[in-house]
Amino acid sequence: MRLSISVTTLLAAACAIGNSNALSIPSFANPQQLLNLEHYGNAFNSQMDKFAQSALNGNIVTAIANYFNEPLESISEETKKIWSDLILQFPQSVTNLNFKSNPKKATKGKGKFDVHVTDKKFPGHQLRVKSTPESLGVDTVKQYSGYLDVEEEDKHFFYWFFESRNDPKNDPVVLWLNGGPGCSSLTGLFFELGPSSITAGIKPKFNPSAWNNNASVIFLDQPVNVGYSYSSESVSNTIAAGKDVYAFLELFFKQFPQYNNLPFHIAGESYAGHYIPVFASEILSHEERTFNLTSVLIGNGLTDPLVQYEYYEPMACGEGGEPSVLSPEECQGMTDAIPRCTSLIKSCYESESIWSCVPASIYCNNAEMGPYQRTGRNVYDIRTMCEGSNLCYSDLEYIDQYLNLEDVKAALGVEVDEYESCNFDINRNFLLAGDWMKPYYKNVINLLESDVPVLIYAGDKDFICNWLGNQAWTNALEWSGSAGFSKAPVKSWEVNGKPAGEVKNYKHFTFLRVFGGGHMVPYDQPESSLDMVNRWLSGDYKF
Ligand SMILES: *[C@@H]1O[C@H](CO)[C@@H](O)[C@H](O)[C@H]1NC(C)=O
Ligand SMILES: *[C@@H]1O[C@H](CO)[C@@H](O)[C@H](O)[C@H]1NC(C)=O
């Protein structure tokens, strides 16, 4: 079978790009436009050319082997064939491949902070805190923003915390993470579940369905160089990112002990389907931790690609609750590519080596997402086409403008020169590091066996991390409750007396299909999403 790899699909890759990934998947009706986009267009092409050429010379393979400590002997014949197919697609000149992202322009010390927190357990780490963001009018509740600094590695993570609107002394605390990889959690704040959205006049507008109605919520920009976070270093895998997030949480709860005995939950979407199982496992591995891990919630995540990649075809071709948006030939093409795609993902699962994992991402993304993307349809919502210039949602542009206002940055203590909702270098780095297809779903088993409740929810109009795939992997997951879960009935979930979705639960594991939600459920279904989060946080795992 002939591979056809396009830079477009390679970039456009999965759920990964997450929330404001709307940015990174512009109109696929016009792939040229994607290639011309300044942030990664030409630079990325020339990267791929370099990659190809040095690969042809044998250099790239050696370079990767050295860079990632991956022995060359571990490459199978099939993998070699895939790499050479890949290389043939980019037969142009040049030399070294650079896996590192460019450092973000920032000035440490530019932000003015009130409190600095350190902890002997984390030498070289400090948390800087500012308590003035209320002046911005995003919410009237108590707020803190600032940076976690890891001096030795020159990493600076931005966060913004909002107290619960209800009873912050007793309400739970939620950490929210957007995906990407490489997209800012502040788009989750302003586009989805935070206390305000941003209007066309670039002003905050109160969100009555914000998740901080009954919980305190932390929005964290990670890994470094995402959103307002910055570094001269780069992070290109989920495991490394998890260690930083754990340190952040310890220092946060040290600074704010009034929250550290409260129930604590991690929620996120899209590529956070990779992050959350790993971050939560990292937290559990620290018995000395000073805070609770009460549950995790993953929305439209990419968690078990081996199962999920089989469901792009049914979702696009009429079996996900919407009519087919592709021709029978295109659907057939997607079906035909499944055996090779799954065999590549399987070898990635077995070896977890970038030799297998990178080609699996490239081949599968191309074969299973390419046909849909070429229609120009919104990958986050099968009901719509991408609107606006290069964003699928024009509201996202307002958020970018707002977060680049000087007075906003000053009020928050921001030290980066420019806010971007998604960093495409990071996206590429994760893909080229093989992170995309790795079997992080195994960490979900670890969480369940450690009695940490897990909610997998999915808006049922999303294509890119669709509900069929999420339903399928939750059914396929092997844990001590699998038999019970497989026998559990699918029940109706109602919000305000109206059908809002369907739920399947056994013990502390729940799959929830959200009717009428795209990739960003709180954006499309704010009331359902608030009911969902409040019920779950209150311990109602059955809905
Ligand atoms: C949520 O907050 C509202 C007030 O904002 C309160 O009336 C309600 O009881 C709270 N619900 C829970 C479950 O705490
Ligand atoms: C976690 O929550 C419980 C109450 O549910 C509390 O007793 C405990 O001290 C909390 N903190 C930690 C670190 O477990």
mmCIF file of C-alpha atoms in Angstrom, residues 65 70-76 80 355:
data_model
loop_
_atom_site.group_PDB
_atom_site.id
_atom_site.type_symbol
_atom_site.label_atom_id
_atom_site.label_comp_id
_atom_site.label_asym_id
_atom_site.label_seq_id
_atom_site.Cartn_x
_atom_site.Cartn_y
_atom_site.Cartn_z
ATOM 1 C CA ALA A 65 18.831 7.525 17.833
ATOM 2 C CA GLU A 70 16.653 4.896 20.926
ATOM 3 C CA PRO A 71 18.880 2.060 19.715
ATOM 4 C CA LEU A 72 18.835 1.572 15.960
ATOM 5 C CA GLU A 73 18.520 -2.196 16.352
ATOM 6 C CA SER A 74 14.966 -1.774 17.566
ATOM 7 C CA ILE A 75 13.626 -0.861 14.110
ATOM 8 C CA SER A 76 11.533 -3.602 12.491
ATOM 9 C CA LYS A 80 11.871 0.759 8.081
ATOM 10 C CA TRP A 355 10.627 4.427 15.426
#
